[in-house]
Amino acid sequence: QVQLVESGGGLVQPGGSLRLSCVASGSIIVINAMGWYRQAPGKERELVATIISGGFTEYGTSVKGRFTISRGNAKNTVYLQMNSLEPEDTAVYYCNAKLITGGIYWGKGTLVTVSS
């Protein structure tokens, strides 16, 4: 079992920045990858960014060059630095962990609103 807790969401103006954090607890030794997905009202959940144990990263097309995913030194924390935010980035952002056993876990989500 893995528990994920996100933080850092909020209201920001267009062009601004936010940093999301996700802390994993439980069976963290079996986590192979951690990442962020988002879901806007009326839309499907989509990949924002993911990072695997070896450090390889993957980004969704709409956030490339603006968002950066990273892991903390303790490896149970993942961050998402979001710059140049646009109203289209408004969504609930979910932390995700994939285990080497194939299991997938989700956090409860944190709301990011980009509006003037």
Short mmCIF file of C-alpha atoms in Angstrom, two decimals:
data_model
loop_
_atom_site.label_atom_id
_atom_site.label_comp_id
_atom_site.label_asym_id
_atom_site.label_seq_id
_atom_site.Cartn_x
_atom_site.Cartn_y
_atom_site.Cartn_z
CA GLN A 1 0.00 0.00 0.00
CA VAL A 2 1.13 3.51 -0.83
CA GLN A 3 -0.44 6.73 0.34
CA LEU A 4 0.07 9.96 -1.59
CA VAL A 5 -0.60 13.46 -0.29
CA GLU A 6 -0.44 16.48 -2.58
CA SER A 7 0.01 20.12 -1.61
CA GLY A 8 0.75 23.46 -3.22
CA GLY A 9 -2.32 24.13 -5.30
CA GLY A 10 -4.14 27.45 -5.29
CA LEU A 11 -5.10 30.50 -7.29
CA VAL A 12 -2.50 32.16 -9.49
CA GLN A 13 -2.62 34.80 -12.20
CA PRO A 14 -1.77 33.98 -15.81
CA GLY A 15 1.98 34.00 -16.29
CA GLY A 16 2.58 33.10 -12.67
CA SER A 17 4.19 30.07 -11.05
CA LEU A 18 3.26 27.38 -8.57
CA ARG A 19 5.11 24.43 -7.09
CA LEU A 20 3.23 21.26 -6.26
CA SER A 21 4.53 18.65 -3.86
CA CYS A 22 3.56 15.04 -3.33
CA VAL A 23 4.76 12.91 -0.44
CA ALA A 24 4.49 9.14 -0.56
CA SER A 25 4.29 6.92 2.49
CA GLY A 26 3.85 3.21 3.04
CA SER A 27 5.60 0.74 0.74
CA ILE A 28 7.73 3.38 -0.96
CA ILE A 29 10.59 0.98 -1.62
CA VAL A 30 8.58 -0.61 -4.42
CA ILE A 31 7.76 2.64 -6.21
CA ASN A 32 9.15 2.62 -9.75
CA ALA A 33 7.75 5.90 -11.03
CA MET A 34 5.94 8.94 -9.73
CA GLY A 35 4.15 11.59 -11.66
CA TRP A 36 1.41 14.13 -12.07
CA TYR A 37 -1.82 13.97 -14.01
CA ARG A 38 -4.54 16.58 -14.25
CA GLN A 39 -8.24 16.70 -14.98
CA ALA A 40 -10.08 19.82 -16.04
CA PRO A 41 -13.88 20.09 -15.81
CA GLY A 42 -15.51 18.11 -18.59
CA LYS A 43 -12.23 16.64 -19.78
CA GLU A 44 -10.42 13.35 -19.36
CA ARG A 45 -7.49 12.95 -17.01
CA GLU A 46 -4.23 13.60 -18.84
CA LEU A 47 -0.54 13.12 -18.23
CA VAL A 48 1.34 16.19 -17.03
CA ALA A 49 4.73 14.70 -16.18
CA THR A 50 6.28 11.53 -14.86
CA ILE A 51 9.70 10.53 -13.57
CA ILE A 52 11.02 7.01 -13.14
CA SER A 53 13.60 5.74 -10.68
CA GLY A 54 16.49 6.20 -13.09
CA GLY A 55 15.62 9.85 -13.57
CA PHE A 56 14.02 9.62 -17.00
CA THR A 57 11.22 12.15 -17.40
CA GLU A 58 8.26 12.46 -19.72
CA TYR A 59 5.99 15.46 -20.20
CA GLY A 60 2.61 16.08 -21.70
CA THR A 61 2.77 18.07 -24.93
CA SER A 62 0.97 21.11 -23.56
CA VAL A 63 3.35 21.63 -20.63
CA LYS A 64 6.75 20.96 -22.23
CA GLY A 65 9.14 23.81 -21.59
CA ARG A 66 6.95 25.30 -18.84
CA PHE A 67 6.71 22.57 -16.20
CA THR A 68 9.53 20.64 -14.53
CA ILE A 69 9.17 17.44 -12.52
CA SER A 70 11.77 16.42 -9.94
CA ARG A 71 12.20 14.06 -7.01
CA GLY A 72 13.44 14.87 -3.56
CA ASN A 73 16.57 13.40 -2.05
CA ALA A 74 14.53 10.96 0.00
CA LYS A 75 12.94 9.62 -3.23
CA ASN A 76 9.49 9.57 -1.64
CA THR A 77 8.70 13.10 -2.71
CA VAL A 78 7.98 14.45 -6.16
CA TYR A 79 7.66 18.08 -7.15
CA LEU A 80 6.09 19.85 -10.08
CA GLN A 81 7.39 23.34 -10.79
CA MET A 82 4.87 25.11 -13.00
CA ASN A 83 5.90 28.32 -14.74
CA SER A 84 4.17 30.56 -17.29
CA LEU A 85 0.80 29.26 -16.17
CA GLU A 86 -2.14 29.69 -18.51
CA PRO A 87 -5.89 29.58 -17.83
CA GLU A 88 -5.90 26.27 -19.73
CA ASP A 89 -3.77 24.80 -16.95
CA THR A 90 -6.69 25.11 -14.53
CA ALA A 91 -7.46 21.62 -13.26
CA VAL A 92 -7.26 19.24 -10.34
CA TYR A 93 -3.73 17.87 -10.26
CA TYR A 94 -3.27 14.30 -9.06
CA CYS A 95 -0.10 12.65 -7.85
CA ASN A 96 0.46 9.13 -9.16
CA ALA A 97 2.78 6.31 -8.12
CA LYS A 98 3.48 3.15 -10.10
CA LEU A 99 4.93 0.16 -8.32
CA ILE A 100 7.39 -2.39 -9.66
CA THR A 101 4.64 -4.94 -9.00
CA GLY A 102 2.32 -3.10 -11.40
CA GLY A 103 0.09 -1.44 -8.82
CA ILE A 104 -0.98 2.16 -9.35
CA TYR A 105 -1.92 4.60 -6.61
CA TRP A 106 -3.43 8.07 -6.71
CA GLY A 107 -3.58 11.01 -4.37
CA LYS A 108 -6.81 12.90 -3.72
CA GLY A 109 -5.74 15.83 -5.86
CA THR A 110 -5.02 19.52 -5.44
CA LEU A 111 -6.83 22.28 -7.32
CA VAL A 112 -4.88 24.73 -9.45
CA THR A 113 -6.80 27.73 -10.74
CA VAL A 114 -5.19 30.14 -13.19
CA SER A 115 -7.26 33.29 -13.45
CA SER A 116 -6.93 37.05 -13.33
#
